[in-house]
């Protein structure tokens, strides 16, 4: 897609701080982090929103979701189940969809947001 910033990042036409890449996905640090850890998991294929996905994207979406905790661990915000209480650490996973969902970049991406609080706008 011409003029899509995440297509350009995936194609290395503009730089990013990448933390992961394979044939289907790239993950990179958000340029305007909302928390100590904030990265995006992005399919290389241009898909505008989560609402544009169907069964053809089932495996891709599963891959994105399963990559989130692996990369969160590498980035230092793993959720640790201590076996008692709530455990420790952890992160948010977020797809913004459409204007009312707060989406700004219309190329599908999964936010992974974590690290010690406070976060921007949150305790
Ligand atoms: P959305 O609101 O669409 O869910 O989130 C888009 C995210 O992409 C925002 O958090 C924004 O900071 C991030 N972003 C926008 N442009 C760039 C860019 O050029 N590079 C990087 N690394 N992140 C970007
Ligand atoms: Zn795109």
Short mmCIF file of C-alpha atoms and ligand atoms in Angstrom, two decimals:
data_model
loop_
_atom_site.label_atom_id
_atom_site.label_comp_id
_atom_site.label_asym_id
_atom_site.label_seq_id
_atom_site.Cartn_x
_atom_site.Cartn_y
_atom_site.Cartn_z
CA UNK A 1 0.00 0.00 0.00
CA UNK A 2 1.37 3.40 -0.98
CA UNK A 3 1.48 5.94 1.80
CA UNK A 4 0.95 3.44 4.63
CA UNK A 5 3.49 4.08 7.37
CA UNK A 6 3.49 0.49 8.68
CA UNK A 7 3.88 -0.96 5.16
CA UNK A 8 6.89 1.34 4.79
CA UNK A 9 8.31 0.19 8.15
CA UNK A 10 7.75 -3.47 7.15
CA UNK A 11 9.54 -2.79 3.84
CA UNK A 12 12.42 -0.98 5.66
CA UNK A 13 11.66 2.18 3.69
CA UNK A 14 11.48 4.05 6.97
CA UNK A 15 13.38 3.03 10.10
CA UNK A 16 11.99 1.52 13.28
CA UNK A 17 13.40 0.01 16.45
CA UNK A 18 12.51 -3.57 15.54
CA UNK A 19 12.51 -6.29 18.20
CA UNK A 20 11.24 -9.21 16.08
CA UNK A 21 10.73 -10.16 12.45
CA UNK A 22 9.66 -13.24 10.50
CA UNK A 23 8.00 -13.85 7.12
CA UNK A 24 4.58 -12.72 8.38
CA UNK A 25 5.18 -10.21 11.18
CA UNK A 26 7.36 -7.40 12.38
CA UNK A 27 7.39 -5.98 15.91
CA UNK A 28 8.89 -2.63 16.85
CA UNK A 29 8.85 -0.08 19.66
CA UNK A 30 6.06 2.49 19.52
CA UNK A 31 7.42 5.94 18.67
CA UNK A 32 5.27 7.54 21.39
CA UNK A 33 5.23 4.99 24.23
CA UNK A 34 2.36 5.03 26.71
CA UNK A 35 4.33 3.00 29.27
CA UNK A 36 7.92 1.84 29.97
CA UNK A 37 7.38 -1.00 27.47
CA UNK A 38 5.21 -0.29 24.41
CA UNK A 39 5.70 -2.17 21.19
CA UNK A 40 3.52 -3.03 18.20
CA UNK A 41 3.10 -6.43 16.52
CA UNK A 42 2.30 -5.77 12.88
CA UNK A 43 1.52 -8.13 9.98
CA UNK A 44 3.63 -7.43 6.90
CA UNK A 45 0.47 -7.77 4.79
CA UNK A 46 -1.62 -4.61 4.60
CA UNK A 47 -4.91 -5.22 6.42
CA UNK A 48 -6.57 -1.97 7.54
CA UNK A 49 -8.37 -3.03 10.74
CA UNK A 50 -9.37 -6.00 12.89
CA UNK A 51 -12.83 -5.67 11.36
CA UNK A 52 -11.35 -6.40 7.92
CA UNK A 53 -10.15 -9.81 9.14
CA UNK A 54 -11.97 -13.07 8.50
CA UNK A 55 -11.21 -16.80 8.73
CA UNK A 56 -8.30 -16.30 6.31
CA UNK A 57 -6.53 -14.29 9.04
CA UNK A 58 -7.31 -16.73 11.90
CA UNK A 59 -3.80 -18.19 12.02
CA UNK A 60 -2.16 -14.79 11.60
CA UNK A 61 -4.16 -13.31 14.49
CA UNK A 62 -3.35 -16.32 16.67
CA UNK A 63 0.32 -15.92 15.84
CA UNK A 64 0.19 -12.22 16.79
CA UNK A 65 -1.50 -12.98 20.13
CA UNK A 66 0.92 -15.79 21.03
CA UNK A 67 3.92 -13.65 20.13
CA UNK A 68 2.80 -10.94 22.59
CA UNK A 69 3.77 -12.73 25.85
CA UNK A 70 7.02 -14.03 24.34
CA UNK A 71 8.17 -10.56 23.32
CA UNK A 72 6.79 -9.05 26.55
CA UNK A 73 9.08 -11.43 28.44
CA UNK A 74 12.07 -10.42 26.31
CA UNK A 75 11.23 -6.76 26.92
CA UNK A 76 11.11 -7.26 30.69
CA UNK A 77 7.37 -7.17 31.36
CA UNK A 78 6.42 -10.85 31.57
CA UNK A 79 3.45 -11.81 33.67
CA UNK A 80 4.71 -14.11 36.44
CA UNK A 81 2.17 -16.48 37.95
CA UNK A 82 3.57 -16.99 41.42
CA UNK A 83 0.91 -19.53 42.34
CA UNK A 84 -0.55 -17.26 45.00
CA UNK A 85 -2.37 -13.95 44.75
CA UNK A 86 -2.28 -12.07 41.45
CA UNK A 87 1.33 -12.82 40.60
CA UNK A 88 3.46 -9.97 39.28
CA UNK A 89 4.37 -8.05 36.14
CA UNK A 90 2.14 -8.14 33.09
CA UNK A 91 1.02 -6.06 30.16
CA UNK A 92 -1.98 -4.93 28.13
CA UNK A 93 -2.77 -6.22 24.64
CA UNK A 94 -4.86 -3.85 22.56
CA UNK A 95 -6.29 -3.56 19.05
CA UNK A 96 -7.77 -0.11 18.37
CA UNK A 97 -10.40 -0.36 15.63
CA UNK A 98 -11.84 2.60 13.73
CA UNK A 99 -12.18 6.22 14.81
CA UNK A 100 -14.33 5.45 17.85
CA UNK A 101 -11.79 2.78 18.83
CA UNK A 102 -9.01 5.36 18.74
CA UNK A 103 -7.25 3.92 15.68
CA UNK A 104 -4.78 6.32 14.08
CA UNK A 105 -2.81 4.06 11.75
CA UNK A 106 -5.03 2.03 9.39
CA UNK A 107 -2.73 -0.98 9.13
CA UNK A 108 -3.60 -3.74 11.61
CA UNK A 109 -1.42 -3.74 14.73
CA UNK A 110 -1.47 -5.18 18.23
CA UNK A 111 -0.25 -2.89 21.00
CA UNK A 112 1.65 -4.55 23.84
CA UNK A 113 1.94 -2.13 26.76
CA UNK A 114 3.59 -2.92 30.09
CA UNK A 115 6.29 -2.29 32.64
CA UNK A 116 6.16 -0.80 36.11
CA UNK A 117 3.48 1.82 36.78
CA UNK A 118 2.80 4.73 36.58
CA UNK A 119 1.89 4.70 32.88
CA UNK A 120 0.75 7.74 30.92
CA UNK A 121 -2.76 8.55 32.15
CA UNK A 122 -2.81 5.60 34.55
CA UNK A 123 -1.71 4.97 38.11
P1 LIG B 1 -3.39 3.32 16.87
O1 LIG B 1 -3.92 4.57 17.54
O2 LIG B 1 -3.60 3.35 15.39
O3 LIG B 1 -3.88 2.06 17.52
O4 LIG B 1 -1.85 3.33 17.18
C1 LIG B 1 -0.87 3.73 16.29
C2 LIG B 1 0.43 3.75 17.06
O5 LIG B 1 1.49 3.85 16.14
C3 LIG B 1 0.56 4.94 18.03
O6 LIG B 1 0.77 4.46 19.35
C4 LIG B 1 1.76 5.72 17.49
O7 LIG B 1 2.56 6.26 18.50
C5 LIG B 1 2.50 4.68 16.66
N1 LIG B 1 3.22 5.21 15.52
C6 LIG B 1 2.72 6.08 14.59
N2 LIG B 1 3.66 6.35 13.66
C7 LIG B 1 4.76 5.62 14.01
C8 LIG B 1 6.05 5.48 13.42
O8 LIG B 1 6.40 6.07 12.40
N3 LIG B 1 6.92 4.64 14.05
C9 LIG B 1 6.59 3.97 15.20
N4 LIG B 1 7.53 3.18 15.73
N5 LIG B 1 5.37 4.08 15.77
C10 LIG B 1 4.47 4.89 15.19
ZN1 LIG B 2 -0.04 -0.92 5.38
#
